[in-house]
Short mmCIF file of C-alpha atoms and ligand atoms in Angstrom, two decimals:
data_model
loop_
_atom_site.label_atom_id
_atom_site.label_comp_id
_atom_site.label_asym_id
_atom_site.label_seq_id
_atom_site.Cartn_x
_atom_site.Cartn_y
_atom_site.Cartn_z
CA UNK A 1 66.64 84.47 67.31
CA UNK A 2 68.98 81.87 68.44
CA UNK A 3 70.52 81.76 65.60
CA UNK A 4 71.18 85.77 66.09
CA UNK A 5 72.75 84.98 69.35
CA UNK A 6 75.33 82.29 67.91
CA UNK A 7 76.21 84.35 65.16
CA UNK A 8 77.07 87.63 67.44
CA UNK A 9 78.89 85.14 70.17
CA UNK A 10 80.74 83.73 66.78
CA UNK A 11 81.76 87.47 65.75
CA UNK A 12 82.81 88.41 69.18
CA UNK A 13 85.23 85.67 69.41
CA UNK A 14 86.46 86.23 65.43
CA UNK A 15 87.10 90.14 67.00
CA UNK A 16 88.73 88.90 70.45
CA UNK A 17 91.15 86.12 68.30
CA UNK A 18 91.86 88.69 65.74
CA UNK A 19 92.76 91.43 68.40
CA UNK A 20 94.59 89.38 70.76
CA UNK A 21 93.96 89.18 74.45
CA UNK A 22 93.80 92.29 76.73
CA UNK A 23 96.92 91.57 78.80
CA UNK A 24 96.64 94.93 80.90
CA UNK A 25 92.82 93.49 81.66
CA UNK A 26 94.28 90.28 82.77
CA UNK A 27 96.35 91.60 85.10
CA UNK A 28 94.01 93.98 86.33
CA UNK A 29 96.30 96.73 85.92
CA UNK A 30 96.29 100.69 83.88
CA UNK A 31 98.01 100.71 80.51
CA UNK A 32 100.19 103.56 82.33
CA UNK A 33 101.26 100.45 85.43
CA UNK A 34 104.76 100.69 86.39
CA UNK A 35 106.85 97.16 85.90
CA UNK A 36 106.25 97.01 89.99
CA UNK A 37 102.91 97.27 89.53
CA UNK A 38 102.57 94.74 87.01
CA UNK A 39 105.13 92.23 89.14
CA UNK A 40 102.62 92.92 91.87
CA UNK A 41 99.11 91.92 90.01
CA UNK A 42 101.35 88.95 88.21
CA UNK A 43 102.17 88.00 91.58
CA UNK A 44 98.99 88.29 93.55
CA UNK A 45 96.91 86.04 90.54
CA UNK A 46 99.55 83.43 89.23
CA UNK A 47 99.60 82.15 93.44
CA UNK A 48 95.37 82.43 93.20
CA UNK A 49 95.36 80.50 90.29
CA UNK A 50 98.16 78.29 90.33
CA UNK A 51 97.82 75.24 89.06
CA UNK A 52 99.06 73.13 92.42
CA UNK A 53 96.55 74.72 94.07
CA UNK A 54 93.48 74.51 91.75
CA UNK A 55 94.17 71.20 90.61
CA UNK A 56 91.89 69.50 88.18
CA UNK A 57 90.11 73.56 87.50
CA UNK A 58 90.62 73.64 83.45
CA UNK A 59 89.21 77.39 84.18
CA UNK A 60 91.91 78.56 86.52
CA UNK A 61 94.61 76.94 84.02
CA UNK A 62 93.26 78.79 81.50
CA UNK A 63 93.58 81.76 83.78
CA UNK A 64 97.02 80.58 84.94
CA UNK A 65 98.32 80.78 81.05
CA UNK A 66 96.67 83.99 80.02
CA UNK A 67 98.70 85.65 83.36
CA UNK A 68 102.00 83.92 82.64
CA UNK A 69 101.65 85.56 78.82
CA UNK A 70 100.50 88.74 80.58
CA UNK A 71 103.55 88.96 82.48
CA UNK A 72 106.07 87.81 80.14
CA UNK A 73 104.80 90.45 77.84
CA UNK A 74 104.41 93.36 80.19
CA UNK A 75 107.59 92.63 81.78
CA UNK A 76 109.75 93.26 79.02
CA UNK A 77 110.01 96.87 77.84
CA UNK A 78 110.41 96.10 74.47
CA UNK A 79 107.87 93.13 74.54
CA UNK A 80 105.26 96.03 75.85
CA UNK A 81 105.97 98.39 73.42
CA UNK A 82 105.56 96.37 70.63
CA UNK A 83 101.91 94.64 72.13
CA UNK A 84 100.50 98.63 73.02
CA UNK A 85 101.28 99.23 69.29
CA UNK A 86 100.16 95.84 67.28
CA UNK A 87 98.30 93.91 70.07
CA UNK A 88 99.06 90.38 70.98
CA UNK A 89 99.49 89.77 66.99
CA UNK A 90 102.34 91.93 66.76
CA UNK A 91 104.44 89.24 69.34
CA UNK A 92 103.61 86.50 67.49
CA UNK A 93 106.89 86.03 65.57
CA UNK A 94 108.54 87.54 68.83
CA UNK A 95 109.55 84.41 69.77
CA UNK A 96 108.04 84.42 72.96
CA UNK A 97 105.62 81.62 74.68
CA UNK A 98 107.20 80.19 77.60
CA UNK A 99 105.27 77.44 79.58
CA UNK A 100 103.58 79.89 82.29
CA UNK A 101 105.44 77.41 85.23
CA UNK A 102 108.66 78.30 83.87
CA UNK A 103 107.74 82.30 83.87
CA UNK A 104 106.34 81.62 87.56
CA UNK A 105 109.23 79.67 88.28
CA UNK A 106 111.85 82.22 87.34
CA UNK A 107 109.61 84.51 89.86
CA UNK A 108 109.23 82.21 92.86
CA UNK A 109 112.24 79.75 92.29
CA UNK A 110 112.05 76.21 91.48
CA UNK A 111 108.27 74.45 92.95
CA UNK A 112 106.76 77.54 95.08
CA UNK A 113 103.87 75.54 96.04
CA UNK A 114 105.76 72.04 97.25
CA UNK A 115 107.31 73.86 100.22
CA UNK A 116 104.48 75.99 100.89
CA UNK A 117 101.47 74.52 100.51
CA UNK A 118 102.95 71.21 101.33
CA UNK A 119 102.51 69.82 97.88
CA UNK A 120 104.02 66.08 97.00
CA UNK A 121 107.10 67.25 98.06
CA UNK A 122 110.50 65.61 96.96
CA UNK A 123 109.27 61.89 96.63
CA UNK A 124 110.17 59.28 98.39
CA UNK A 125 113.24 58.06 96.86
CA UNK A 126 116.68 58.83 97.84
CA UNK A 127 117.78 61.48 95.57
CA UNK A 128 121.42 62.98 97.02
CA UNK A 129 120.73 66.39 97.05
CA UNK A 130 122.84 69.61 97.25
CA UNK A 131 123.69 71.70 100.36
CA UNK A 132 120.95 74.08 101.27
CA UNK A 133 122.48 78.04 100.86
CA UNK A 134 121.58 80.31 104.00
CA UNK A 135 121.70 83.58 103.42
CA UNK A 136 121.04 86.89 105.89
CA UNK A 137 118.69 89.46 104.56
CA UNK A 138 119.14 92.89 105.84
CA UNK A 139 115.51 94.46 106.25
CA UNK A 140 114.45 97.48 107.43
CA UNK A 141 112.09 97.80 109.95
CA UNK A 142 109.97 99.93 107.70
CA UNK A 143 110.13 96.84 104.98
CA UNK A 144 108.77 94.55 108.01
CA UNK A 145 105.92 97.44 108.94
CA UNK A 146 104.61 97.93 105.57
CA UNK A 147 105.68 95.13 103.06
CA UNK A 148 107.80 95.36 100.26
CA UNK A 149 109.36 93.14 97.72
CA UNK A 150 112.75 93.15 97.36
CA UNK A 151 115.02 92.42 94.50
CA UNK A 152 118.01 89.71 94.69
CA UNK A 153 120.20 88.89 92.33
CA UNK A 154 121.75 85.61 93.17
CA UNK A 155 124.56 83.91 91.51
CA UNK A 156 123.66 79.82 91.95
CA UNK A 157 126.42 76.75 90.75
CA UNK A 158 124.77 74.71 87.76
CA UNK A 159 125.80 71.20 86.39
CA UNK A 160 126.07 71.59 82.53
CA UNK A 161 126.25 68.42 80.52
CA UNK A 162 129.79 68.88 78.90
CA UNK A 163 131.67 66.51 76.62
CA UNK A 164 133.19 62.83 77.78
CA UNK A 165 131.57 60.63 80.66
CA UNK A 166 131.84 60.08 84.04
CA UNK A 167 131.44 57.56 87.16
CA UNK A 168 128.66 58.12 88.52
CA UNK A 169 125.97 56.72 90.89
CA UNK A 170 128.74 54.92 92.62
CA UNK A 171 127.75 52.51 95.17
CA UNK A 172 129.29 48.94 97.24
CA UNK A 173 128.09 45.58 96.21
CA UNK A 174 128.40 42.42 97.27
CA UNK A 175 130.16 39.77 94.40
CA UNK A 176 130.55 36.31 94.47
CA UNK A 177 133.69 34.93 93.02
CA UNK A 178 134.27 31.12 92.38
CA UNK A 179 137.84 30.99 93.73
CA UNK A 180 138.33 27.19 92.85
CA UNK A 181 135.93 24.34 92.38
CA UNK A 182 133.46 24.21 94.65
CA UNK A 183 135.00 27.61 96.60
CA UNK A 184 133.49 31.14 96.85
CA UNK A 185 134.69 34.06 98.18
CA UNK A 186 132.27 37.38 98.88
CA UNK A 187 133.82 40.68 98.59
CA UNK A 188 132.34 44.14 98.15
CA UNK A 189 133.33 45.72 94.95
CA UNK A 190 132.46 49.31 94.20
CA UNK A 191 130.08 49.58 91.18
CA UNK A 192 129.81 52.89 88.73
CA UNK A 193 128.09 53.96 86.34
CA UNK A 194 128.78 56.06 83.47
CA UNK A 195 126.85 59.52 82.93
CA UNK A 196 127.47 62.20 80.53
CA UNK A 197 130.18 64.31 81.92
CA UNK A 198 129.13 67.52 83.79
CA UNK A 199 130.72 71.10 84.38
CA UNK A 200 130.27 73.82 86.86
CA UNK A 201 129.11 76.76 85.44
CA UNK A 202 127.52 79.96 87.27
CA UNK A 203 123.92 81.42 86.31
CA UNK A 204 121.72 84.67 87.72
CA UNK A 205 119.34 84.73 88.52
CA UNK A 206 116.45 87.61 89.82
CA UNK A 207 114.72 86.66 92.66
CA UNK A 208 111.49 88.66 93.90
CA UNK A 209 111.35 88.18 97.89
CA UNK A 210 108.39 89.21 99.52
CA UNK A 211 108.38 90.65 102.46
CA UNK A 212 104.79 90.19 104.18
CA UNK A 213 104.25 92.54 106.56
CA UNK A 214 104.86 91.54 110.53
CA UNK A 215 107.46 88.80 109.46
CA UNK A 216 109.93 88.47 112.06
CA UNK A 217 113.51 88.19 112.42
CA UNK A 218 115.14 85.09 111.74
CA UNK A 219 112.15 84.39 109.61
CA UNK A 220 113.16 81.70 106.67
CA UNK A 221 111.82 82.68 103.06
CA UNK A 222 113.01 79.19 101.02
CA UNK A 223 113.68 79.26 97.38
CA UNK A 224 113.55 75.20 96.18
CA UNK A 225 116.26 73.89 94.34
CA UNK A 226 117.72 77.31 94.06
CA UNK A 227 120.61 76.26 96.22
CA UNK A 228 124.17 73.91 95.55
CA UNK A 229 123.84 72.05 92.74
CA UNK A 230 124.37 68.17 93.08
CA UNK A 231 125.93 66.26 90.17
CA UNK A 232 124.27 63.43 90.42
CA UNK A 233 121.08 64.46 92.07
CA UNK A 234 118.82 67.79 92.78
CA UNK A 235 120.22 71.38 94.09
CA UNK A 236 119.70 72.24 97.20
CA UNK A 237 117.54 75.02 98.49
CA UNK A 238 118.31 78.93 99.05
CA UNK A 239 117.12 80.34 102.32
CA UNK A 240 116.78 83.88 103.20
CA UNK A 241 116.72 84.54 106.92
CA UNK A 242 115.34 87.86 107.93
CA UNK A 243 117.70 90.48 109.49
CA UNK A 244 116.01 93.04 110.95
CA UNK A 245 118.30 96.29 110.57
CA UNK A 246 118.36 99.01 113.51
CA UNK A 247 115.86 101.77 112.94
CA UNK A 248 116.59 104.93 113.89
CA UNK A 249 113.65 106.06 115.75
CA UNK A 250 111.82 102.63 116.49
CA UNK A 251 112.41 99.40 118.38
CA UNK A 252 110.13 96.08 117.67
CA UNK A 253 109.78 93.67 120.90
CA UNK A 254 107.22 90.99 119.46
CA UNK A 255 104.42 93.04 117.19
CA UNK A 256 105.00 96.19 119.50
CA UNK A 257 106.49 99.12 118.82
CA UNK A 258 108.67 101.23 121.15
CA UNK A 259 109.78 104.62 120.56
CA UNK A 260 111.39 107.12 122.71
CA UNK A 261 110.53 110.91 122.95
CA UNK A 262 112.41 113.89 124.60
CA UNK A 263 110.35 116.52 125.55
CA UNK A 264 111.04 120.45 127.56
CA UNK A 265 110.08 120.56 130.95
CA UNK A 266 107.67 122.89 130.32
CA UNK A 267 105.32 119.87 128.28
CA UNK A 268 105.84 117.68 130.94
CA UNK A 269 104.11 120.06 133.44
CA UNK A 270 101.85 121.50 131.27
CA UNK A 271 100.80 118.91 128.60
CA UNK A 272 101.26 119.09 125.01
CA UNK A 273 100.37 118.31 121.62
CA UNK A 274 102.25 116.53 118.61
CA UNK A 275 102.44 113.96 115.78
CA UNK A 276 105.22 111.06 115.48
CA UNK A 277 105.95 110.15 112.07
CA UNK A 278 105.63 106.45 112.02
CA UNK A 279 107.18 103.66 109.55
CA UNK A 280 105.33 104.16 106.85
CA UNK A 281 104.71 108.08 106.80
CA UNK A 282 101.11 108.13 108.53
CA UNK A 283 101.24 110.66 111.66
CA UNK A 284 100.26 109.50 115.13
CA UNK A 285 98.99 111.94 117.08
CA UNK A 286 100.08 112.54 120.87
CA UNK A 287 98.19 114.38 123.25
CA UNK A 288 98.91 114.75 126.89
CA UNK A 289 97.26 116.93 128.67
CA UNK A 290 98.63 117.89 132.67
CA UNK A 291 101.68 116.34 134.19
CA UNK A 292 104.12 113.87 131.81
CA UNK A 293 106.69 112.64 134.42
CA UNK A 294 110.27 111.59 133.16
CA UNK A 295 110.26 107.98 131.95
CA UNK A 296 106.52 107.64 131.96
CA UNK A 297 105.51 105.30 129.09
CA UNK A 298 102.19 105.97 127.00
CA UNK A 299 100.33 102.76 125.15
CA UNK A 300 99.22 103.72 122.00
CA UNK A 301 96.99 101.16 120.89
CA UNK A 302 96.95 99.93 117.39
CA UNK A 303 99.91 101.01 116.25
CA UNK A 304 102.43 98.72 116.51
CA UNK A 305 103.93 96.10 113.84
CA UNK A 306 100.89 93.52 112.05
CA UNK A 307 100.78 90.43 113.31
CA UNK A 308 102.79 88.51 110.30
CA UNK A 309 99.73 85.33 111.64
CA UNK A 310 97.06 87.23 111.67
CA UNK A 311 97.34 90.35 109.29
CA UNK A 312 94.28 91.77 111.19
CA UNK A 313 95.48 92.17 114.26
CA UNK A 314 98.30 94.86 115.05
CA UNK A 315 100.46 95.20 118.42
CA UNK A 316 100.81 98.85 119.77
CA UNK A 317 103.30 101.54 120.19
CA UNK A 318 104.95 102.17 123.51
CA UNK A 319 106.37 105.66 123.91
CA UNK A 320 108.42 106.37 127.13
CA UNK A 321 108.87 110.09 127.42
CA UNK A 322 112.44 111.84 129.00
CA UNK A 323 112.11 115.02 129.67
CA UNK A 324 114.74 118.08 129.07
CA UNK A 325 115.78 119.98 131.95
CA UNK A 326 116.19 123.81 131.49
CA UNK A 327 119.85 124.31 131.33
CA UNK A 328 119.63 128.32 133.16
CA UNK A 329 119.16 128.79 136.44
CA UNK A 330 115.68 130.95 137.65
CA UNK A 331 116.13 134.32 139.10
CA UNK A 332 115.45 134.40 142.82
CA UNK A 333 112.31 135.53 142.84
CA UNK A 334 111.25 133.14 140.06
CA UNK A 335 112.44 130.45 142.53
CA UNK A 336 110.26 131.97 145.36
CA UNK A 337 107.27 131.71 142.93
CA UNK A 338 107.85 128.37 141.77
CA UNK A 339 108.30 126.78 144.87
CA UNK A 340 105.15 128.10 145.85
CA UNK A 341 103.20 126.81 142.61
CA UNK A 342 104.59 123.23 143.11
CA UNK A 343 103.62 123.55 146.47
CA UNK A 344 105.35 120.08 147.33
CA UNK A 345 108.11 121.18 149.61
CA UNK A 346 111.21 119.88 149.98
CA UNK A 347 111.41 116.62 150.80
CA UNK A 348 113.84 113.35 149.13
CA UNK A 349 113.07 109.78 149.61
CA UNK A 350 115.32 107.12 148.61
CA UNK A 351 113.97 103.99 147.01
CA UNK A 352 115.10 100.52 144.89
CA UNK A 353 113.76 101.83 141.80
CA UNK A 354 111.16 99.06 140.82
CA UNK A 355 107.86 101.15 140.30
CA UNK A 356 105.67 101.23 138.19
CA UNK A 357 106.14 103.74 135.32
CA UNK A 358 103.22 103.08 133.37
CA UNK A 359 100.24 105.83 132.50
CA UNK A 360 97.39 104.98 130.75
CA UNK A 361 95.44 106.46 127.29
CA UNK A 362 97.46 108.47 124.94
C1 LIG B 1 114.87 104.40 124.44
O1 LIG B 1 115.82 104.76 125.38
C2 LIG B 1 116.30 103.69 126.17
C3 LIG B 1 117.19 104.28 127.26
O2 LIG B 1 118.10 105.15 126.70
C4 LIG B 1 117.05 102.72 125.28
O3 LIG B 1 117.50 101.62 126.01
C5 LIG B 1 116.11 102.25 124.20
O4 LIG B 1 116.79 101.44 123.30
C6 LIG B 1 115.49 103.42 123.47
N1 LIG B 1 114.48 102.94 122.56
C7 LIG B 1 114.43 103.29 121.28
C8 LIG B 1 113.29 102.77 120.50
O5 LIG B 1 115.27 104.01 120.78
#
């Protein structure tokens, strides 16, 4: 019986080596996923099972492999085409297998998980470093209300080794000469080095920013070592600062929303109904039912911007309402009747203008 057991568990992994691994099932995507889709699952698992942060886990390494060849396959049209026809086996003289921290580090620039899960860092040693790049990125307030990743393509300054040598490592010491017997002198004499000789050269490279939904402007997404170069020492890092672009419709002040609306005179004194597209395509509904003076502002809770913190919580949408004036003039006797529906006579106050304009529920 036991026996039984081994041999089947013995077949199943002959069949599973033989056929390669499922890299669709890995990702947890359809065999129809889009390369957005697959980016996506890559994403989502490779920062779950990262090494950094599952350190010592041989399971989650394993795990951490099988999605870097997952991606690297799926990502490459002609890569996929040739694994949904032979399988895994039919890559094998592909010449692909990259370590999966390069394939995550092509994604997420340089070490992700030093700068944000506060990893070990650059060391403590004084390593002269490149100058950090800061760059603006335009997003759309729609980007910051839903998520989205967005594509850069970033041209970064690389030292190549190139033939001859250098100084390098340059630094002042302090000598001490015999000037005659029995007399020294100190002086500081610059000491070199020599290193291999370097070159400038420019590389691209495809970043995938993520855009988390509620980030804020000015917000910093850092790319390590993605920045200047440094001939003697590390690159500096890339920095994306968030640049909320003017929406057409909407206004963010902190996780609320603020719209305005225009509606006919007629609404405002007899109450309406209607829908409000918002950011992401979802309607809001507005009711109002009597009055809606001009510049009266209506909370609509819930529907403002995710808190970029705490993704469960969500600010609300402020809507102040201006109302249109009918640009004809009533008949006289429409006049006569109107005055006596509004029934409030004619009377005019003059005032400084700071009351309250709020009215509650939507
Ligand atoms: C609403 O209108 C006011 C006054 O014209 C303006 O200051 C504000 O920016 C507008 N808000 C939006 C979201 O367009």
């Amino acid at each position: 019986m036991k026996f039984l057991v081994v041999a089947a568990l013995l077949l199943q992994l002959i069949v599973l080596v033989a056929a390669g691994r499922d890299f669709y099932k890995i990702l947890g995507v359809a065999r129809t996923a889009t390369k957005k889709e697959i980016k996506k699952a890559y994403r989502k698992l490779a920062m779950e099972h990262h090494p950094d942060k599952n350190q010592g886990n041989d399971e989650a390494a394993k795990i951490f492999q099988d999605i870097g060849a997952a991606y690297e396959v799926l990502s490459d049209d002609d890569k996929r085409k040739i694994y949904d026809r032979h399988g895994e086996e039919g890559l094998k003289d592909g010449g692909q297998g990259h370590d999966a921290s390069d394939i995550f580090s092509s994604m997420f620039g340089g070490s992700f998980f030093n700068m944000h899960f506060g990893g070990n860092g650059r060391g403590e040693k004084q390593v002269p470093r490149g100058s950090d790049v800061h760059i603006d990125l335009d997003v759309t307030l729609s980007d910051l209300y839903k998520g989205a990743f967005i594509e850069v393509l970033h041209t970064k300054g690389v030292f190549r080794e190139a033939p001859g040598t250098r100084k390098c490592n340059c630094r002042t010491e302090m000598r001490t000469q015999q000037v005659g017997p029995g007399q020294f002198s100190m002086a500081n004499v610059k000491v070199c080095d020599d290193c291999p000789n370097v070159k400038l050269t420019h590389e691209h490279v495809e970043l995938d920013l993520e855009i988390e939904p509620g980030m804020v402007q000015g917000q910093e997404l850092k790319f390590h070592a993605e920045g200047e170069p440094h001939a003697d020492g590390e690159p500096g890092d890339l920095i994306f600062h968030i640049n909320t672009l003017k929406h057409s419709r909407f206004q963010r002040a902190g996780n609320d929303l603020l719209t305005n609306i225009t509606i006919t005179l007629e609404d405002a004194l007899t109450g309406f109904e209607m829908e409000v597209k918002h950011l992401d395509g979802h309607k809001v509904q507005v009711k109002r039912e009597g009055i809606t003076a001009p510049n009266s502002i209506v909370k609509v809770a819930g529907e403002g911007m995710k808190s970029f913190d705490n993704n469960l919580e969500r600010g609300d949408l402020y809507i102040t309402f201006d109302v249109e004036f009918p640009t004809l003039n009533f008949p006289s006797e429409a006049v006569e009747s109107l005055k006596e529906l509004l029934g409030q006579g004619s009377k005019q106050r003059v005032y400084n203008g700071l009351e309250s304009r709020f009215v509650k529920g939507a």
